[in-house]
Coordinates of C-alpha atoms and ligand atoms in Angstrom, one line a residue:
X28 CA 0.0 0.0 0.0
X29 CA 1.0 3.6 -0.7
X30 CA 1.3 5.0 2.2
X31 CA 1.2 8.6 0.9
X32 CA -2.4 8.0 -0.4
X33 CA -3.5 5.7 2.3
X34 CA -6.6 7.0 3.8
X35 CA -7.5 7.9 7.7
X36 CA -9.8 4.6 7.4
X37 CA -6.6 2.4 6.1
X38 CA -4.0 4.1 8.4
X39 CA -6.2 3.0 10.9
X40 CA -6.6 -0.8 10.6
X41 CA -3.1 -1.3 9.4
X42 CA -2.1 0.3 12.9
X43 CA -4.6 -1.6 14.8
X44 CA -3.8 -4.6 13.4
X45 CA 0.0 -3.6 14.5
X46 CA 0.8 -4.2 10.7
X47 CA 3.0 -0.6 10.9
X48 CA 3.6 1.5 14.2
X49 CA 2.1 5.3 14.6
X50 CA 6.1 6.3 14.7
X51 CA 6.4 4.7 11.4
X52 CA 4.0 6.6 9.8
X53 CA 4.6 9.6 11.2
X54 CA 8.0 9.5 10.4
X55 CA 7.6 8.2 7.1
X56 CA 4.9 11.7 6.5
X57 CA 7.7 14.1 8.3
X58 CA 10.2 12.5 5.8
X59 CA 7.4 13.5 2.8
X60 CA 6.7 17.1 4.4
X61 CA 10.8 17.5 4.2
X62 CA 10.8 16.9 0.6
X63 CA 7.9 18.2 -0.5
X64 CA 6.7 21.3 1.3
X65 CA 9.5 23.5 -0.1
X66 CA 8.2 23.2 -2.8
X67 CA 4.6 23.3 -2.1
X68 CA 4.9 25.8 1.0
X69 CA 1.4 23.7 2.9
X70 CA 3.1 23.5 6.3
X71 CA 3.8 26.8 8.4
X72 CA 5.4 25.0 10.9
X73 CA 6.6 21.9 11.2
X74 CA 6.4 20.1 15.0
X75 CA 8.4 16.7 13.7
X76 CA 9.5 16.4 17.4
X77 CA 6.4 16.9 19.0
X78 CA 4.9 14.3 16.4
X79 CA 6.9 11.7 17.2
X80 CA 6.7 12.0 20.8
X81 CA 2.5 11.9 20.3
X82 CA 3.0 8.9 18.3
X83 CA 5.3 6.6 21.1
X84 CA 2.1 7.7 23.1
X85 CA -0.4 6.6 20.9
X86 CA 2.0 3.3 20.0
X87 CA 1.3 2.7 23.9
X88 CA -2.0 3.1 23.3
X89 CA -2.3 0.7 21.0
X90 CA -0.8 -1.9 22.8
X91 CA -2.4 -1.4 25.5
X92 CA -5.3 -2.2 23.7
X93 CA -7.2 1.5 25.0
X94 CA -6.9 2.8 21.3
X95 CA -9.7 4.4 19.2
X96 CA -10.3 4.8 15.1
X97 CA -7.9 8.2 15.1
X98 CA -5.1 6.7 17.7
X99 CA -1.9 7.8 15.8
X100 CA -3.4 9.3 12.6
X101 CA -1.4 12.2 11.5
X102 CA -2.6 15.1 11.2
X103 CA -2.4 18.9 9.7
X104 CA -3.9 21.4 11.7
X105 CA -4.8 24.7 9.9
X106 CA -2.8 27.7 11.5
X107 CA -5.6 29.2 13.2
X108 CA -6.4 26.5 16.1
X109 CA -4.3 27.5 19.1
X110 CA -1.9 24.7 20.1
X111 CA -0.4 25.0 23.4
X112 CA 3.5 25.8 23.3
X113 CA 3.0 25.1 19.0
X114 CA 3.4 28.4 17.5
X115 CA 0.2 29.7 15.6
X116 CA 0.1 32.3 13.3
X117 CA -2.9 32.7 11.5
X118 CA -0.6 33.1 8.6
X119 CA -0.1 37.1 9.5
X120 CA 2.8 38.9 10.4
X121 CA 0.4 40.1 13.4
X122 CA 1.1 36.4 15.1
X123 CA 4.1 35.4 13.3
X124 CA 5.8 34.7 16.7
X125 CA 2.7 34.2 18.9
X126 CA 2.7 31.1 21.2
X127 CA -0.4 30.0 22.5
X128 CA -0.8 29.1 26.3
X129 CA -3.9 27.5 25.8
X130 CA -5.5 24.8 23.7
X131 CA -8.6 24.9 21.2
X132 CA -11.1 22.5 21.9
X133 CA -10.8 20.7 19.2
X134 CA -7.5 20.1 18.5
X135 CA -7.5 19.2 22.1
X136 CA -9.9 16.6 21.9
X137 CA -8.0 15.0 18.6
X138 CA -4.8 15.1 20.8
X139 CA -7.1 13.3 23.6
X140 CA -8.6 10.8 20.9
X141 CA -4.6 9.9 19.9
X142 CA -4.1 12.1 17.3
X143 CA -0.5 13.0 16.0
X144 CA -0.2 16.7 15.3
X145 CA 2.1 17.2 13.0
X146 CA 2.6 20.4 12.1
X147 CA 0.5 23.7 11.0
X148 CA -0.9 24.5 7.7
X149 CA -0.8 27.0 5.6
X150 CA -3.8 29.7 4.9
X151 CA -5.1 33.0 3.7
X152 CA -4.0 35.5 6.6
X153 CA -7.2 35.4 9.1
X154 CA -8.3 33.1 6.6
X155 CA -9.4 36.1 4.4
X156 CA -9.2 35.0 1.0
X157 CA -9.9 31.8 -1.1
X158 CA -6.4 31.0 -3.2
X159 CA -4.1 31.2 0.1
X160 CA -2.5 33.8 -1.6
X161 CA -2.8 36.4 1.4
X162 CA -0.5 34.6 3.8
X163 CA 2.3 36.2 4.9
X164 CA 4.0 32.9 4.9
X165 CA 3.7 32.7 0.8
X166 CA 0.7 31.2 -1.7
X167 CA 0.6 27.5 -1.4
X168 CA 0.7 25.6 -4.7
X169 CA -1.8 23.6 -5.8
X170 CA 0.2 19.7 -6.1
X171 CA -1.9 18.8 -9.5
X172 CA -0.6 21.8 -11.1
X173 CA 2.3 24.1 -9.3
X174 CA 1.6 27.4 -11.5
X175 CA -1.9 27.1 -9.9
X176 CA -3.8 28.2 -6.7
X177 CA -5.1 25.1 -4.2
X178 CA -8.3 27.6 -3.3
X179 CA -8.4 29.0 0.2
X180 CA -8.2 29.9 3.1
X181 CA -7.7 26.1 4.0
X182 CA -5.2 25.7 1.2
X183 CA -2.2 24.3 3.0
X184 CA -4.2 21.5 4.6
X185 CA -5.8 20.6 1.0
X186 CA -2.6 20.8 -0.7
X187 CA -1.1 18.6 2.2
X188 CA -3.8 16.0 1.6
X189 CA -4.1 15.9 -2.0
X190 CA 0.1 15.4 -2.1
X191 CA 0.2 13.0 1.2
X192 CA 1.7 15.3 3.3
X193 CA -0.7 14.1 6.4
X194 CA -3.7 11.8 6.6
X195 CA -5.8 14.2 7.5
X196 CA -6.1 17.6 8.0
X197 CA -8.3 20.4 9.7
X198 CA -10.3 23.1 8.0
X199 CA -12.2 26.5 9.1
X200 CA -15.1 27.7 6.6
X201 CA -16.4 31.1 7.1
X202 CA -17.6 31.7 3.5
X203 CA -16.1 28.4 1.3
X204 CA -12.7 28.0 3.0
X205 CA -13.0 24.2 3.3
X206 CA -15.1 23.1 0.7
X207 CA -13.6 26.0 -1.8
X208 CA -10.1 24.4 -1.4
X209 CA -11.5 20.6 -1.5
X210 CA -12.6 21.2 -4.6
X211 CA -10.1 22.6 -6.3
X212 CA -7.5 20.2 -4.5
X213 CA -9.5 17.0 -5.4
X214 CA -10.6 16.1 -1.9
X215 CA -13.4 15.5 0.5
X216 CA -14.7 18.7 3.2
X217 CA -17.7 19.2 5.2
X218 CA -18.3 22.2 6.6
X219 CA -21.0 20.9 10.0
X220 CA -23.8 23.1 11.1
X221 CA -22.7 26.1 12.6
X222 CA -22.3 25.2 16.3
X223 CA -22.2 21.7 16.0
X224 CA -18.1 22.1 16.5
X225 CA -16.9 24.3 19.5
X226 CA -15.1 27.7 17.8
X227 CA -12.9 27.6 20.9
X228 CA -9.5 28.5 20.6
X229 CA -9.8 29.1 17.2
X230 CA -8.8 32.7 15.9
X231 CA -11.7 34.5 15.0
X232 CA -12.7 35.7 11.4
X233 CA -16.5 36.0 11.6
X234 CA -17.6 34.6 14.9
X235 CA -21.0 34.0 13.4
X236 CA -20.1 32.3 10.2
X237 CA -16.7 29.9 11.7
X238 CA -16.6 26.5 11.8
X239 CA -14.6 24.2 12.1
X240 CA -14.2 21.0 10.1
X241 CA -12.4 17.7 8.1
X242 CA -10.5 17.7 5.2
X243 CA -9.6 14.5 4.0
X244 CA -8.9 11.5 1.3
X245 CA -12.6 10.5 1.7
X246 CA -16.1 10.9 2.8
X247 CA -15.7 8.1 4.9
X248 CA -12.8 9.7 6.7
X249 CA -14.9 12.8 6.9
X250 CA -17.3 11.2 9.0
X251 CA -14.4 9.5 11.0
X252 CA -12.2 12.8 11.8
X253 CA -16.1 14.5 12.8
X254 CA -16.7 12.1 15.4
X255 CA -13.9 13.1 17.2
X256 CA -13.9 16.9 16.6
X257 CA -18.5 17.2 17.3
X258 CA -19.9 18.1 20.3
X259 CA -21.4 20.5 23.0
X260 CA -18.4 22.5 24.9
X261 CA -19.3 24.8 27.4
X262 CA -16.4 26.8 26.3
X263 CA -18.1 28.1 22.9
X264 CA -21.6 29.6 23.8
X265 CA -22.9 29.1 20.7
X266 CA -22.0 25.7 20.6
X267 CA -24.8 23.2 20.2
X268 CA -26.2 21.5 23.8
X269 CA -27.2 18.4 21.2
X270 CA -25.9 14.1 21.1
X271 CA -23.5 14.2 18.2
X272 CA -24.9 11.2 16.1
X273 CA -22.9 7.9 15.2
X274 CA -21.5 9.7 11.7
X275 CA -19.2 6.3 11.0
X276 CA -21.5 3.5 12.7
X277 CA -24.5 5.4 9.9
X278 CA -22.2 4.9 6.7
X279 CA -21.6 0.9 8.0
X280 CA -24.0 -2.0 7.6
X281 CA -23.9 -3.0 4.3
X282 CA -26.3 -0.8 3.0
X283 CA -26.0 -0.8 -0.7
X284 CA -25.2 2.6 -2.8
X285 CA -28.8 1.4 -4.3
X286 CA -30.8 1.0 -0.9
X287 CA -29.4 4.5 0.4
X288 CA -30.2 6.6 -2.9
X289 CA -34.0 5.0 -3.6
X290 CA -37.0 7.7 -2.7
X291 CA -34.1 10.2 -1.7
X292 CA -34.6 13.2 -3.4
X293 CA -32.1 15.7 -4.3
X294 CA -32.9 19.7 -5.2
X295 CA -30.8 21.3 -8.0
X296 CA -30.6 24.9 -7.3
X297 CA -31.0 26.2 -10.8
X298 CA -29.7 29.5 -10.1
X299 CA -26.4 27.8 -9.5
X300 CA -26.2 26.9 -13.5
X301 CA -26.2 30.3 -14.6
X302 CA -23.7 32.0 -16.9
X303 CA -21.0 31.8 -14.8
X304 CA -20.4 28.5 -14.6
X305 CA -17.5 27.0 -16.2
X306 CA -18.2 24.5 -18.9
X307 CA -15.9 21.8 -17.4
X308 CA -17.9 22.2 -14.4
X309 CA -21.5 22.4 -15.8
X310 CA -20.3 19.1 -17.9
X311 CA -19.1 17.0 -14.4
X312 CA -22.0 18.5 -12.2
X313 CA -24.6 16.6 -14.8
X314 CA -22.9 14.0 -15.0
X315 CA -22.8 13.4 -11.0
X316 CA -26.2 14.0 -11.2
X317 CA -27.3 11.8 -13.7
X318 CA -25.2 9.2 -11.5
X319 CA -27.6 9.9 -8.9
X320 CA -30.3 9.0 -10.9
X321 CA -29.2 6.0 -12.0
X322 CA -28.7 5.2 -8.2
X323 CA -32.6 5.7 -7.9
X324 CA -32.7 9.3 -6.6
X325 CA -34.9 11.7 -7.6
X326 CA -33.5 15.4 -8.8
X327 CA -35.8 17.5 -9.1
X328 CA -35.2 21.6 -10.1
X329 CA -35.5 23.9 -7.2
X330 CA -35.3 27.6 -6.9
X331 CA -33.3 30.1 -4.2
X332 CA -34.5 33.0 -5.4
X333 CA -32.1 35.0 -3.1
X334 CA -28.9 33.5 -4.2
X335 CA -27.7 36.8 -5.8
X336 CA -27.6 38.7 -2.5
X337 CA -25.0 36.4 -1.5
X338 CA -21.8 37.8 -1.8
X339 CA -23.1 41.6 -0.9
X340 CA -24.6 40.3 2.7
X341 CA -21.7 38.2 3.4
X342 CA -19.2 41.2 2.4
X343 CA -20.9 43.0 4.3
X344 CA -21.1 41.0 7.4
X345 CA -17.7 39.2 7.6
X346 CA -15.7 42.3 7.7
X347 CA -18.2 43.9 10.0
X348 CA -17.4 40.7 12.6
X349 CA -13.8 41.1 11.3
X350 CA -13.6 44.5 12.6
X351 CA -14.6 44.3 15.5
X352 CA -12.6 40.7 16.4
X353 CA -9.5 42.2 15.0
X354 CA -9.4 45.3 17.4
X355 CA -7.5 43.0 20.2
X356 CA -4.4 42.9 18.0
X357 CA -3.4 46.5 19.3
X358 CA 0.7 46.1 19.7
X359 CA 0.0 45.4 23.6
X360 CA -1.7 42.2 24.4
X361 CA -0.8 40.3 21.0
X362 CA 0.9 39.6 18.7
X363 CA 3.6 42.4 16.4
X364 CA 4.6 45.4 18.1
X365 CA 6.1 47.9 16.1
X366 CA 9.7 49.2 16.7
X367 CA 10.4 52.5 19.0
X368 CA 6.9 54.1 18.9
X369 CA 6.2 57.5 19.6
X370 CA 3.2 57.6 21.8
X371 CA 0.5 55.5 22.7
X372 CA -1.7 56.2 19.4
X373 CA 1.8 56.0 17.3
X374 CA 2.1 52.5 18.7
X375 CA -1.6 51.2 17.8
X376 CA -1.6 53.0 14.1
X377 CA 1.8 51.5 13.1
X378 CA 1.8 48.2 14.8
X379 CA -1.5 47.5 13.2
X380 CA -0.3 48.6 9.4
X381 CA 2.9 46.6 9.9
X382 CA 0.8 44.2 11.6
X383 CA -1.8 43.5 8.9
X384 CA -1.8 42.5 5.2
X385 CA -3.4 44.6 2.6
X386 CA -6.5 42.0 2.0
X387 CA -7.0 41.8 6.6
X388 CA -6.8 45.9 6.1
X389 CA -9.4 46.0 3.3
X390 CA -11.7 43.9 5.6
X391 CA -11.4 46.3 8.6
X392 CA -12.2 49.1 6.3
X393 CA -15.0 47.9 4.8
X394 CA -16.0 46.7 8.5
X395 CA -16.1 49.5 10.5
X396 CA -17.3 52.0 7.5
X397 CA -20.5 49.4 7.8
X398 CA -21.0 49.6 11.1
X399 CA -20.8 53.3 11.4
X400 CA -23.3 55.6 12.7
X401 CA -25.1 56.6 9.7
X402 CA -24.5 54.1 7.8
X403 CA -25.2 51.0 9.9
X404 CA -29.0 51.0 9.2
X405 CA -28.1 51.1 5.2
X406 CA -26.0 47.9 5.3
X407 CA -25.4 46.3 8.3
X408 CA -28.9 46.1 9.6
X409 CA -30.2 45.2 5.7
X410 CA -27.7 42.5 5.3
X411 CA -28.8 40.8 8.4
X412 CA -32.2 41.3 7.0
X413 CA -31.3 39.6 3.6
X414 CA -28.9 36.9 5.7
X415 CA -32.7 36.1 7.6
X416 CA -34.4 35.5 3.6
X417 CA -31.4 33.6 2.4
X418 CA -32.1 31.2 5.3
X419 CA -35.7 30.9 4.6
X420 CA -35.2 30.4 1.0
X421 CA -33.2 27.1 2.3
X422 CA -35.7 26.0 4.4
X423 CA -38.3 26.2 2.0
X424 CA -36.3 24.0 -0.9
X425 CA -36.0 21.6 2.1
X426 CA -39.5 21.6 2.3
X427 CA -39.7 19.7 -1.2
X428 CA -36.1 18.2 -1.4
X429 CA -33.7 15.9 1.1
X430 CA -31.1 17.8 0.6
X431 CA -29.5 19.9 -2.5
X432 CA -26.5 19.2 -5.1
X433 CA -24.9 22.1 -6.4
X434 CA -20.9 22.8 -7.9
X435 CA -19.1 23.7 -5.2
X436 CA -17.0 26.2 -7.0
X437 CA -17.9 28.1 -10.5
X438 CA -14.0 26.8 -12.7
X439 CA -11.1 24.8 -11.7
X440 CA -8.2 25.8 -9.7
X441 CA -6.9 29.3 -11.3
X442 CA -3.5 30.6 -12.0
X443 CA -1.3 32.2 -8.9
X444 CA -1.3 35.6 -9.3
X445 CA -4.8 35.8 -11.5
X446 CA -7.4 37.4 -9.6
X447 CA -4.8 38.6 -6.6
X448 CA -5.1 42.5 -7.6
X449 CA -9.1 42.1 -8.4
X450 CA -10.4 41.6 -4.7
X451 CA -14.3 41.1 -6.4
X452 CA -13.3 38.6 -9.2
X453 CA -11.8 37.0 -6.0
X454 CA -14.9 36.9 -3.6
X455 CA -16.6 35.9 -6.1
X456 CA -15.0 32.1 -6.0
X457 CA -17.1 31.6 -3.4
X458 CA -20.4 32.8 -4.8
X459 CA -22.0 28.6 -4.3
X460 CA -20.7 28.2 -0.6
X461 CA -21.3 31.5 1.3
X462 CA -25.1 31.0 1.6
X463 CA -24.4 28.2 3.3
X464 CA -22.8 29.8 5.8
X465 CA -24.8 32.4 6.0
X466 CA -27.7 30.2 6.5
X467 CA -26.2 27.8 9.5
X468 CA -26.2 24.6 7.3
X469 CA -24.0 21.6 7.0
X470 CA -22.6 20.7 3.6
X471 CA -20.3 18.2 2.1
X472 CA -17.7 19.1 -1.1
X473 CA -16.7 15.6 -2.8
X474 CA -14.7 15.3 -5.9
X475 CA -17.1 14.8 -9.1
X476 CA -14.4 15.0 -12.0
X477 CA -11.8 16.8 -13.9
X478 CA -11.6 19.2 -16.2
X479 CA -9.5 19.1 -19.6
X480 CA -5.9 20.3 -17.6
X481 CA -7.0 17.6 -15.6
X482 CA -7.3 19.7 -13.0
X483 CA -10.2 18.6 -10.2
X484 CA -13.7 19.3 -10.1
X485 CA -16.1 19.1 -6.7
X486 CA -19.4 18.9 -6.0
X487 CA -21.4 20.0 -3.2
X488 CA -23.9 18.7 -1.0
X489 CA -25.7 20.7 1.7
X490 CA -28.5 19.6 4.2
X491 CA -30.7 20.6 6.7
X492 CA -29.3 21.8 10.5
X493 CA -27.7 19.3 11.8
X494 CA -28.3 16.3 8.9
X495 CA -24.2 15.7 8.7
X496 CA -25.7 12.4 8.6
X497 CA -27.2 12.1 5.6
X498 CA -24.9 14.3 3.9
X499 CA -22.5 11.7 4.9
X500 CA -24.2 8.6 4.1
X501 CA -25.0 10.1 0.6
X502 CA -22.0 11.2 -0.3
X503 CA -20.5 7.7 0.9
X504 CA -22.5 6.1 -1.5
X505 CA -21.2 8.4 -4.2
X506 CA -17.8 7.5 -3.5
X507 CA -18.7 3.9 -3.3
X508 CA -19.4 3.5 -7.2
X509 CA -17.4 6.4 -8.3
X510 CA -13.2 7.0 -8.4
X511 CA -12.6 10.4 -8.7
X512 CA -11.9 10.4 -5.2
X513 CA -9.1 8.0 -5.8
X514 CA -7.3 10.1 -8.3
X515 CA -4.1 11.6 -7.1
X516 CA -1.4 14.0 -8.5
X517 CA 1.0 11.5 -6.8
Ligands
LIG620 N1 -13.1 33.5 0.7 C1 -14.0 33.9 1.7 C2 -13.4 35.2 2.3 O1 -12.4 35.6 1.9 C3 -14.3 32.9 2.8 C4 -13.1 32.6 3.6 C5 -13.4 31.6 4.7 O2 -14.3 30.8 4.6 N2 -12.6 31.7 5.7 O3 -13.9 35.7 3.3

């Protein structure tokens, strides 16, 4: 087996079995990340000794017999979770030397389940952006083709799982940022209901659109890495007091692709096959749904009339939370202080512009202008008005449908440096996945096909609050009579 492209599912029998040791495979992915990620550029920071110390533990584990499904899995954490002692940057200059002294909740409870950390990925800075090409640290490159983007902001843990630098690897999505990059880096990201993973520890973009979630080889492994990430914390208070459901046991049982696909039936948005669709894309989405249909679903067309008033109500309210969760990074409690300031004020305007990235400035522009007196009623208060219909518009299509299919991004992965200097052609990337977030939901992005560059192409699947489930279980089946997931640049 190769163990660059094994999957979190593989990994895991092979080590319970005690067929390969969780040292062995974490040094054999440190040994990958050496040779690849200079090239690449997916891993901020590299923890190969704190790795291998978590993997004797979870080799104890494991003969001790106390281990679970993710016991001495490696794993890529996206540089915005706050490891303890693991320097976390958020991929700005702002954090570039910040040490956490305290844990996220998630990454904590992977660490608890016998996860191996190794290392932190990549990402748009504050995860503002969707081609990674904001960090501080350097664009990532996308491993099917190095002259191109791997999406963003979760590009580094994409790129690392599409080239087999890690297992697994953990996601944020504010807008798109994990199913944006799965897509154009060929793999599998859910993005759960919002509050059905505690937010924290992790670095705040948009405290009501964040959430945490997997990226990884497969939908199974999907469901694997979100058993172990779900669940009510007291420590996030909009965290959901709910029982996570059995994601794995649900995808288990022998349940043919056939038996879990008959009387389901699927909405197609059709304002999401409009002009700006790439061809490639329009071609594979059909395709996937005719597949569907063959599987004894029923598509049916549905309609989200607000789609449109996307992009406007989500520019307008992530930078508004932006703003206002960026104001802590003042040169005194975190973070980059600028050199020899004058006064007080001196000190806050410079370390702040030193601090921050042109795209992170933008945002806190656009922010506090939005939530100004005078103009707050004109935008911020109507965009929260609009977010309220975009929501209703989904709950009515799930009113007639199970859940909806839908391209997860308009093209393939674009060239580095193509849209950089056009911040609208940019946000516009994420025109199918912000209403998601917007609206709460749960959705799944699974790879569907490639285009003629062979570069990938993903599909995506979103549900009602709290139906990870299903999305799961459908998109399972997908994968079960489909390859695409398989493919690799390797
Ligand atoms: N690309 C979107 C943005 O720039 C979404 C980012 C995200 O989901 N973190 O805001």
């Amino acid at each position: 087996m190769d163990l660059a492209r094994i999957t979190l599912k593989q990994a895991a029998d092979l080590l319970h079995r005690r067929a390969l040791s969780a040292v062995e495979l974490t040094q054999f992915f440190l040994e990958r990340i050496n040779a690849h990620n200079p090239t690449l550029n997916a891993y901020i920071t590299v923890d190969a000794e704190g790795a291998l110390a978590d993997a004797r533990q979870a080799d104890a584990c494991l003969a001790r017999g106390e281990a679970t499904p993710l016991t001495g899995i490696p794993l890529a954490v996206k540089d915005l979770f706050c490891t303890k002692g693991l320097r976390t940057t958020c991929a700005s200059r702002m954090l570039a030397d910040f040490i956490p002294p305290y844990e996220s909740t998630v990454t904590r409870r992977l660490r608890e389940a016998g996860m191996v950390v190794l290392g932190k990925t990549n990402m748009d800075e504050f995860a503002m952006g969707s081609s990674n090409e904001t960090s501080y640290f350097g664009p990532v490159k996308n491993p099917w083709d190095h002259s191109r983007i791997p999406g963003g902001s979760s590009g580094g843990s994409a790129a690392a799982v599409a080239a087999g630098l890690c297992v697994a690897a953990l996601g944020t999505d504010t807008g798109g940022s994990i199913r944006q990059p799965a897509a154009l880096s060929g793999i599998t990201g859910l993005k759960p209901t919002y509050g059905r993973v505690s937010r924290y520890g992790m670095i705040a973009f948009a405290s009501s659109l964040d959430q945490a979630g997997p990226m990884t080889r497969s939908v199974e492994d999907a469901a694997l890495l979100l058993q172990g990430m779900a669940g009510h914390d007291p420590l996030d208070s909009t965290s959901i007091d709910q029982a996570v459901e059995e994601y794995v046991e649900q995808l288990s049982g022998g349940v043919s692709a056939q038996e879990r696909m008959r009387g389901l039936r699927i909405g197609i948005p059709k304002e999401y096959f409009t002009d700006g669709l790439s061809e490639s894309v329009h071609k594979a989405l059909q395709e996937a749904i005719e597949r569907f249909q063959e599987l004894g679903a029923q598509c049916q067309s549905v309609s989200l009339p607000t789609t449109a008033y996307a992009i406007p109500t989500y520019y307008i309210i992530a930078p508004a939370e932006a703003s206002s969760n960026l104001a802590r990074y003042d040169g005194i409690r975190f973070g980059y202080r600028c050199e020899q300031p004058e006064d007080l004020l001196d000190m806050f305007a410079r370390s702040r512009s030193e601090g921050f990235g042109a795209e992170v400035k933008r945002r806190i522009m656009l922010g506090t202008y939005v939530l100004s007196s005078g103009y707050y009623d004109a935008y911020y208060r109507q965009a929260q008005k609009v977010r309220r219909l975009i929501a209703d518009d989904f709950h009515n299509a799930f009113t007639q449908v199970d859940l909806l299919l839908t391209p997860t991004a308009p093209e393939t992965a674009f060239r580095i440096g193509e849209k950089k200097e056009d911040p609208v052609k940019m946000y516009l990337s994420d025109i199918f996945t912000i209403n998601v977030n917007l609206a709460g939901l749960p959705a799944l992005s699974l790879p569907c096909g490639f285009d003629a560059q062979n570069l990938p192409i993903g599909m995506q699947l979103i549900g009602r609050p709290l139906q990870e489930s299903s999305l799961l279980r459908v998109g399972h089946s997908f994968q079960q009579v489909t390859d695409w997931h398989q493919r690799s640049p390797l």
